[in-house]
Amino acid sequence: MSPAALVDRFGRQITYLRVSVTDRCNLRCLYCMPEEGVALQPHEAILRYEEIARLVSVAARLGVSKVRITGGEPLVRPGVVELVRRLASIPGISDLAMTTNGVLLAQNARDLAEAGLQRVNVSLDTLRPDRFARLARRDHLAQVLAGLDAAEQAGLTPVKVNMVVIRGLNDDEVVSFARLTLARGWHVRYIEVMPLGEGEHWSEGGFVSALEIKERVEEQLGPLAALPHRSGSPARDWRLPGATGTLGFITPVTEHFCGECNRLRLTADGRLISCLLRGGEVDVRQALRDNADDEVLQNILRDSVSLKPSGHHLEECRPTVSRGMSGIGG
Ligand code: SAM
Ligand code: SF4
């Protein structure tokens, strides 16, 4: 490990930065945002692309090699392809990905890939149009499916599909999603719903554990074979017999992966967050706007990393961050 590396109090090296580029979204997923949307930050509060790129280049010199662009919905921010181009050209950034709801992916996939984006994770919670319209409060399933096809054609692969599973809402589709790994070779990942943002509504009766999902899939489709664990990945990966794609379980509630956590988050309004669920925010926007030198920015990154808690213990307590998922970027 280089002496310049970003290492927290518990010896974890931070190599992964999740960058939220907007708090706006073109969907209103029941568990994430209220119908009327969230109070939006004024434009001037949001980091400009050159400010994001500056911070990423400083972080890259401290060993950050992976960046994921997220939101809100990243594809609603104009010019995001240009941000991708800037970030892809930063020395040391070897893995550049995006998490999107896929609604605007069909028209952007080729440009994103050409600009240097390597992969996309598409959030999709149902394959039924009527249910999509209820769950996301917008009738856009066809656009998302077209976006997935376009991502595959553009080489933004492996395409990952992230499904938040909620009892009584979409848990009867876990087997249909598993079949996508046979038919399409996609990587499907089931996510346990977290009590964040609008999540409070779903956290009790709606919660479905990864263990239960796995049992339900195996009951219908046969035993899953375990794949080797990739260090730093929050998902445990499995494969159905004969499948080209994989199945993953992201278990923030029942089996947290904090011991291996290598990530730091940058919010759209320029705050660094070292843990999705606990710990404070550190302002980096002011320093970026004051044209602070690299050393000042490095120290701010180190300050944020020093606040990283050992874990979040979500099964025992409520999160202490005040932003919802759309404000942090997932
Ligand atoms: N709009 C983009 C999207 O939906 O992919 C990016 C931002 S969204 C906040 C990132 C991820 O967080 C999505 O996969 C979403 O399903 C997930 N998410 C939002 N609220 C959640 C919750 N309460 N529990 C678990 N996952 C949640
Ligand atoms: Fe928008 Fe993503 Fe939240 Fe859904 S999960 S409301 S797509 S930010």
Short mmCIF file of C-alpha atoms and ligand atoms in Angstrom, two decimals:
data_model
loop_
_atom_site.label_atom_id
_atom_site.label_comp_id
_atom_site.label_asym_id
_atom_site.label_seq_id
_atom_site.Cartn_x
_atom_site.Cartn_y
_atom_site.Cartn_z
CA MET A 1 0.00 0.00 0.00
CA SER A 2 1.41 3.40 -0.94
CA PRO A 3 2.05 5.77 2.00
CA ALA A 4 -0.29 8.23 0.28
CA ALA A 5 -3.21 5.77 0.39
CA LEU A 6 -6.50 6.72 2.03
CA VAL A 7 -6.74 4.36 4.98
CA ASP A 8 -9.30 4.60 7.76
CA ARG A 9 -8.90 3.99 11.50
CA PHE A 10 -9.69 0.31 11.04
CA GLY A 11 -7.11 -0.31 8.31
CA ARG A 12 -9.55 -0.32 5.38
CA GLN A 13 -8.14 1.30 2.24
CA ILE A 14 -10.57 3.51 0.33
CA THR A 15 -10.33 2.80 -3.39
CA TYR A 16 -13.92 3.39 -4.51
CA LEU A 17 -15.72 6.73 -4.82
CA ARG A 18 -19.44 6.96 -5.56
CA VAL A 19 -20.27 10.30 -7.09
CA SER A 20 -23.84 11.59 -7.05
CA VAL A 21 -24.29 14.16 -9.81
CA THR A 22 -27.85 15.27 -9.11
CA ASP A 23 -30.63 15.00 -6.56
CA ARG A 24 -33.25 15.06 -9.34
CA CYS A 25 -35.01 11.99 -10.68
CA ASN A 26 -37.49 11.07 -13.38
CA LEU A 27 -39.03 8.26 -11.28
CA ARG A 28 -40.57 8.25 -7.81
CA CYS A 29 -39.87 4.76 -6.49
CA LEU A 30 -42.13 4.13 -3.50
CA TYR A 31 -39.28 3.18 -1.18
CA CYS A 32 -37.00 6.04 -2.21
CA MET A 33 -38.90 9.25 -2.93
CA PRO A 34 -42.28 10.69 -2.04
CA GLU A 35 -44.75 11.28 -4.85
CA GLU A 36 -44.09 15.01 -4.89
CA GLY A 37 -40.32 14.48 -5.02
CA VAL A 38 -37.80 15.79 -2.50
CA ALA A 39 -36.83 19.39 -1.85
CA LEU A 40 -34.25 20.07 -4.53
CA GLN A 41 -30.98 21.88 -4.02
CA PRO A 42 -30.60 25.13 -5.97
CA HIS A 43 -28.41 24.84 -9.09
CA GLU A 44 -25.54 26.79 -7.59
CA ALA A 45 -25.35 24.31 -4.70
CA ILE A 46 -24.63 21.43 -7.08
CA LEU A 47 -21.00 20.70 -7.94
CA ARG A 48 -19.98 21.61 -11.47
CA TYR A 49 -18.41 18.89 -13.58
CA GLU A 50 -14.98 20.50 -13.41
CA GLU A 51 -15.24 20.53 -9.61
CA ILE A 52 -16.14 16.84 -9.54
CA ALA A 53 -13.29 16.01 -11.92
CA ARG A 54 -10.82 17.99 -9.81
CA LEU A 55 -11.78 16.08 -6.67
CA VAL A 56 -11.66 12.74 -8.46
CA SER A 57 -8.17 13.45 -9.75
CA VAL A 58 -6.97 14.28 -6.23
CA ALA A 59 -8.65 11.12 -4.91
CA ALA A 60 -7.04 9.07 -7.70
CA ARG A 61 -3.62 10.19 -6.52
CA LEU A 62 -4.55 8.80 -3.09
CA GLY A 63 -5.33 5.39 -4.55
CA VAL A 64 -8.98 5.68 -5.59
CA SER A 65 -9.26 3.62 -8.78
CA LYS A 66 -12.99 2.98 -9.09
CA VAL A 67 -15.69 5.61 -9.60
CA ARG A 68 -19.42 5.08 -9.91
CA ILE A 69 -21.66 7.89 -11.14
CA THR A 70 -25.07 7.91 -9.48
CA GLY A 71 -27.85 10.26 -8.33
CA GLY A 72 -30.85 10.96 -8.09
CA GLU A 73 -30.93 9.83 -11.67
CA PRO A 74 -27.57 10.63 -13.28
CA LEU A 75 -28.92 10.59 -16.85
CA VAL A 76 -31.29 13.51 -16.16
CA ARG A 77 -28.34 15.85 -15.64
CA PRO A 78 -27.44 17.51 -18.95
CA GLY A 79 -23.93 16.82 -20.22
CA VAL A 80 -23.26 13.76 -18.07
CA VAL A 81 -21.51 12.13 -21.07
CA GLU A 82 -18.93 14.93 -20.84
CA LEU A 83 -18.39 14.16 -17.17
CA VAL A 84 -17.79 10.53 -18.11
CA ARG A 85 -15.21 11.64 -20.67
CA ARG A 86 -13.40 13.78 -18.12
CA LEU A 87 -13.38 11.10 -15.43
CA ALA A 88 -12.30 8.37 -17.86
CA SER A 89 -9.21 10.40 -18.77
CA ILE A 90 -8.00 10.80 -15.17
CA PRO A 91 -4.84 8.71 -14.62
CA GLY A 92 -5.46 5.97 -12.08
CA ILE A 93 -9.22 5.65 -12.66
CA SER A 94 -9.39 2.15 -14.09
CA ASP A 95 -13.02 1.30 -13.38
CA LEU A 96 -15.78 3.74 -14.31
CA ALA A 97 -19.41 2.67 -13.91
CA MET A 98 -22.88 4.17 -13.48
CA THR A 99 -26.00 3.27 -11.52
CA THR A 100 -29.13 4.36 -13.37
CA ASN A 101 -32.83 3.63 -13.47
CA GLY A 102 -32.36 3.03 -17.21
CA VAL A 103 -35.20 5.27 -18.41
CA LEU A 104 -32.86 7.42 -20.54
CA LEU A 105 -30.29 4.73 -21.24
CA ALA A 106 -31.42 3.73 -24.74
CA GLN A 107 -30.57 7.15 -26.15
CA ASN A 108 -27.34 7.52 -24.15
CA ALA A 109 -25.71 4.08 -24.01
CA ARG A 110 -23.51 4.44 -27.10
CA ASP A 111 -22.29 7.91 -26.21
CA LEU A 112 -21.57 6.83 -22.65
CA ALA A 113 -19.55 3.83 -23.82
CA GLU A 114 -17.70 5.90 -26.39
CA ALA A 115 -16.85 8.48 -23.69
CA GLY A 116 -15.26 5.77 -21.55
CA LEU A 117 -17.99 4.37 -19.31
CA GLN A 118 -17.30 0.67 -18.74
CA ARG A 119 -20.41 -0.74 -17.11
CA VAL A 120 -23.91 0.09 -15.92
CA ASN A 121 -26.05 -1.16 -13.07
CA VAL A 122 -29.71 -0.73 -13.91
CA SER A 123 -32.21 -0.60 -11.08
CA LEU A 124 -35.33 -2.54 -11.99
CA ASP A 125 -37.79 -3.91 -9.46
CA THR A 126 -40.47 -5.48 -11.64
CA LEU A 127 -40.96 -6.88 -15.14
CA ARG A 128 -44.68 -6.06 -15.18
CA PRO A 129 -45.71 -2.76 -16.79
CA ASP A 130 -48.69 -2.09 -14.51
CA ARG A 131 -46.65 -2.83 -11.42
CA PHE A 132 -43.78 -0.67 -12.65
CA ALA A 133 -46.19 2.24 -13.03
CA ARG A 134 -47.34 1.75 -9.42
CA LEU A 135 -43.91 1.12 -7.90
CA ALA A 136 -42.00 3.84 -9.74
CA ARG A 137 -45.11 6.04 -10.13
CA ARG A 138 -44.24 6.48 -13.84
CA ASP A 139 -45.15 4.19 -16.75
CA HIS A 140 -41.63 3.70 -18.11
CA LEU A 141 -40.89 -0.05 -18.09
CA ALA A 142 -40.57 -0.23 -21.90
CA GLN A 143 -37.90 2.50 -21.87
CA VAL A 144 -35.92 0.69 -19.16
CA LEU A 145 -36.01 -2.61 -21.07
CA ALA A 146 -34.89 -0.78 -24.24
CA GLY A 147 -32.13 0.79 -22.16
CA LEU A 148 -30.92 -2.61 -20.99
CA ASP A 149 -30.75 -3.84 -24.60
CA ALA A 150 -28.91 -0.72 -25.67
CA ALA A 151 -26.41 -1.08 -22.82
CA GLU A 152 -25.66 -4.62 -23.87
CA GLN A 153 -25.22 -3.62 -27.51
CA ALA A 154 -22.96 -0.73 -26.55
CA GLY A 155 -20.72 -3.10 -24.59
CA LEU A 156 -21.54 -1.65 -21.17
CA THR A 157 -21.16 -5.15 -19.82
CA PRO A 158 -21.70 -7.19 -17.81
CA VAL A 159 -25.10 -5.54 -17.49
CA LYS A 160 -26.18 -5.71 -13.86
CA VAL A 161 -29.81 -5.51 -12.84
CA ASN A 162 -30.47 -4.46 -9.25
CA MET A 163 -33.82 -5.44 -7.75
CA VAL A 164 -34.94 -4.14 -4.34
CA VAL A 165 -37.24 -6.85 -3.00
CA ILE A 166 -40.29 -5.87 -0.94
CA ARG A 167 -42.84 -8.31 0.43
CA GLY A 168 -46.29 -7.90 -1.02
CA LEU A 169 -45.00 -5.57 -3.70
CA ASN A 170 -42.63 -7.51 -5.95
CA ASP A 171 -41.33 -10.52 -3.99
CA ASP A 172 -43.38 -12.83 -6.22
CA GLU A 173 -41.04 -11.91 -9.09
CA VAL A 174 -37.74 -13.08 -7.62
CA VAL A 175 -37.84 -16.28 -9.68
CA SER A 176 -38.66 -14.38 -12.91
CA PHE A 177 -35.62 -12.18 -12.28
CA ALA A 178 -33.47 -15.27 -11.66
CA ARG A 179 -34.55 -16.60 -15.07
CA LEU A 180 -33.04 -13.51 -16.69
CA THR A 181 -29.62 -14.95 -15.86
CA LEU A 182 -30.49 -17.95 -18.04
CA ALA A 183 -32.15 -16.09 -20.90
CA ARG A 184 -29.99 -12.96 -21.12
CA GLY A 185 -26.77 -13.57 -19.27
CA TRP A 186 -27.42 -10.52 -17.10
CA HIS A 187 -26.11 -10.29 -13.57
CA VAL A 188 -29.13 -9.99 -11.31
CA ARG A 189 -28.60 -8.72 -7.79
CA TYR A 190 -31.29 -8.77 -5.12
CA ILE A 191 -31.06 -5.96 -2.60
CA GLU A 192 -32.50 -6.05 0.91
CA VAL A 193 -34.59 -2.93 1.45
CA MET A 194 -33.04 -0.55 3.96
CA PRO A 195 -34.92 1.67 6.41
CA LEU A 196 -33.78 4.87 4.69
CA GLY A 197 -35.68 7.72 3.09
CA GLU A 198 -39.10 6.39 2.25
CA GLY A 199 -37.78 3.00 3.36
CA GLU A 200 -39.43 3.32 6.77
CA HIS A 201 -42.70 2.20 5.23
CA TRP A 202 -41.24 -1.05 4.02
CA SER A 203 -38.74 -1.99 6.65
CA GLU A 204 -40.99 -4.13 8.82
CA GLY A 205 -43.70 -6.04 6.96
CA GLY A 206 -41.98 -5.46 3.64
CA PHE A 207 -38.53 -6.74 4.51
CA VAL A 208 -37.42 -9.95 2.77
CA SER A 209 -34.04 -11.41 3.70
CA ALA A 210 -31.54 -12.59 1.10
CA LEU A 211 -31.74 -16.04 2.66
CA GLU A 212 -35.45 -16.24 1.98
CA ILE A 213 -35.00 -15.03 -1.61
CA LYS A 214 -32.31 -17.64 -2.22
CA GLU A 215 -34.52 -20.40 -0.82
CA ARG A 216 -37.40 -19.34 -3.04
CA VAL A 217 -35.20 -19.29 -6.16
CA GLU A 218 -33.65 -22.68 -5.35
CA GLU A 219 -37.05 -24.22 -4.70
CA GLN A 220 -38.14 -23.37 -8.24
CA LEU A 221 -34.93 -23.50 -10.26
CA GLY A 222 -32.57 -25.82 -8.43
CA PRO A 223 -29.47 -25.35 -6.30
CA LEU A 224 -27.24 -22.33 -6.84
CA ALA A 225 -23.49 -22.83 -7.16
CA ALA A 226 -21.36 -20.37 -5.17
CA LEU A 227 -18.87 -18.30 -7.15
CA PRO A 228 -15.61 -17.03 -5.62
CA HIS A 229 -16.11 -13.88 -3.57
CA ARG A 230 -14.68 -10.72 -5.11
CA SER A 231 -12.99 -8.60 -2.46
CA GLY A 232 -14.72 -5.26 -1.88
CA SER A 233 -17.92 -6.41 -3.58
CA PRO A 234 -21.07 -6.10 -1.46
CA ALA A 235 -22.69 -9.01 -3.31
CA ARG A 236 -22.26 -12.74 -2.79
CA ASP A 237 -22.48 -14.28 -6.26
CA TRP A 238 -24.11 -17.53 -7.34
CA ARG A 239 -24.98 -19.25 -10.60
CA LEU A 240 -27.96 -21.32 -11.70
CA PRO A 241 -27.07 -24.53 -13.51
CA GLY A 242 -26.53 -23.65 -17.20
CA ALA A 243 -26.78 -19.88 -16.70
CA THR A 244 -24.41 -17.39 -18.34
CA GLY A 245 -25.40 -14.65 -15.92
CA THR A 246 -25.03 -14.67 -12.15
CA LEU A 247 -27.21 -14.01 -9.14
CA GLY A 248 -26.03 -11.81 -6.29
CA PHE A 249 -27.43 -10.91 -2.90
CA ILE A 250 -26.72 -7.51 -1.40
CA THR A 251 -27.38 -7.87 2.29
CA PRO A 252 -26.94 -4.53 4.08
CA VAL A 253 -29.40 -5.61 6.77
CA THR A 254 -28.78 -9.29 7.53
CA GLU A 255 -25.08 -9.62 6.81
CA HIS A 256 -23.30 -6.35 6.48
CA PHE A 257 -20.08 -6.16 4.58
CA CYS A 258 -18.65 -3.23 6.54
CA GLY A 259 -15.41 -5.07 7.36
CA GLU A 260 -14.43 -4.93 3.69
CA CYS A 261 -15.98 -1.55 2.89
CA ASN A 262 -13.68 0.41 0.58
CA ARG A 263 -16.01 3.24 -0.38
CA LEU A 264 -16.53 6.91 0.08
CA ARG A 265 -19.45 8.95 -1.29
CA LEU A 266 -19.61 12.44 -2.77
CA THR A 267 -23.05 14.04 -2.74
CA ALA A 268 -24.28 16.26 -5.56
CA ASP A 269 -23.89 19.31 -3.31
CA GLY A 270 -20.29 18.53 -2.48
CA ARG A 271 -20.34 16.68 0.83
CA LEU A 272 -18.21 13.61 1.50
CA ILE A 273 -19.97 10.78 3.31
CA SER A 274 -17.88 7.91 4.63
CA CYS A 275 -20.76 5.58 5.53
CA LEU A 276 -24.18 5.26 3.94
CA LEU A 277 -25.82 4.87 7.31
CA ARG A 278 -23.67 6.44 10.02
CA GLY A 279 -21.11 9.13 10.53
CA GLY A 280 -21.07 12.71 9.40
CA GLU A 281 -20.74 14.74 6.25
CA VAL A 282 -17.62 16.73 5.37
CA ASP A 283 -17.94 19.75 3.10
CA VAL A 284 -15.55 19.79 0.17
CA ARG A 285 -17.47 22.21 -2.05
CA GLN A 286 -16.20 25.34 -0.34
CA ALA A 287 -12.58 24.29 -0.77
CA LEU A 288 -13.18 23.43 -4.43
CA ARG A 289 -14.78 26.84 -5.01
CA ASP A 290 -11.96 28.61 -3.13
CA ASN A 291 -9.54 26.95 -5.55
CA ALA A 292 -7.79 25.27 -2.66
CA ASP A 293 -4.56 23.49 -3.50
CA ASP A 294 -4.30 19.73 -3.76
CA GLU A 295 -2.96 19.33 -0.23
CA VAL A 296 -6.06 20.98 1.27
CA LEU A 297 -8.33 18.68 -0.77
CA GLN A 298 -6.28 15.65 0.24
CA ASN A 299 -6.67 16.63 3.89
CA ILE A 300 -10.43 16.97 3.49
CA LEU A 301 -10.58 13.50 1.94
CA ARG A 302 -8.52 12.15 4.84
CA ASP A 303 -10.77 13.92 7.39
CA SER A 304 -13.82 12.26 5.90
CA VAL A 305 -12.18 8.84 5.84
CA SER A 306 -11.15 9.26 9.48
CA LEU A 307 -14.85 9.53 10.39
CA LYS A 308 -15.68 6.18 8.81
CA PRO A 309 -17.27 4.00 11.49
CA SER A 310 -16.38 0.32 11.86
CA GLY A 311 -19.91 -0.67 10.80
CA HIS A 312 -23.52 0.44 10.75
CA HIS A 313 -25.33 -2.23 12.80
CA LEU A 314 -28.53 -1.62 10.88
CA GLU A 315 -30.18 -4.63 12.47
CA GLU A 316 -29.93 -2.92 15.86
CA CYS A 317 -30.42 0.76 15.23
CA ARG A 318 -31.70 3.38 12.87
CA PRO A 319 -29.40 5.19 10.48
CA THR A 320 -28.07 8.52 11.68
CA VAL A 321 -27.72 10.21 8.30
CA SER A 322 -30.52 12.57 7.45
CA ARG A 323 -30.50 12.25 3.66
CA GLY A 324 -32.53 9.66 1.81
CA MET A 325 -31.05 7.33 -0.81
CA SER A 326 -31.80 9.75 -3.65
CA GLY A 327 -29.67 12.34 -1.85
CA ILE A 328 -26.74 9.99 -1.26
CA GLY A 329 -26.80 7.92 -4.42
CA GLY A 330 -27.34 4.45 -3.06
N1 SAM B 1 -31.65 6.60 -9.78
C1 SAM B 1 -30.61 5.64 -9.90
C2 SAM B 1 -31.16 4.24 -9.75
O1 SAM B 1 -32.29 4.08 -9.29
O2 SAM B 1 -30.42 3.33 -10.09
C3 SAM B 1 -29.45 5.85 -8.96
C4 SAM B 1 -29.77 6.28 -7.54
S1 SAM B 1 -30.71 5.13 -6.58
C5 SAM B 1 -30.84 5.99 -5.04
C6 SAM B 1 -29.50 3.85 -6.27
C7 SAM B 1 -30.02 2.55 -5.77
O3 SAM B 1 -30.51 2.70 -4.45
C8 SAM B 1 -31.15 1.96 -6.59
O4 SAM B 1 -30.78 0.64 -6.99
C9 SAM B 1 -32.30 1.88 -5.62
O5 SAM B 1 -33.13 0.78 -5.87
C10 SAM B 1 -31.58 1.78 -4.30
N2 SAM B 1 -32.39 2.17 -3.14
C11 SAM B 1 -33.08 3.33 -2.95
N3 SAM B 1 -33.72 3.33 -1.75
C12 SAM B 1 -33.41 2.12 -1.17
C13 SAM B 1 -33.76 1.51 0.07
N4 SAM B 1 -34.52 2.13 0.97
N5 SAM B 1 -33.24 0.27 0.33
C14 SAM B 1 -32.45 -0.37 -0.57
N6 SAM B 1 -32.09 0.17 -1.74
C15 SAM B 1 -32.57 1.39 -2.05
FE1 SF4 B 2 -35.13 7.76 -8.57
FE2 SF4 B 2 -33.32 5.81 -8.22
FE3 SF4 B 2 -34.74 6.77 -6.13
FE4 SF4 B 2 -36.00 5.35 -7.97
S1 SF4 B 2 -34.34 4.62 -6.64
S2 SF4 B 2 -36.72 7.32 -7.09
S3 SF4 B 2 -34.92 5.89 -9.78
S4 SF4 B 2 -33.25 7.88 -7.31
#
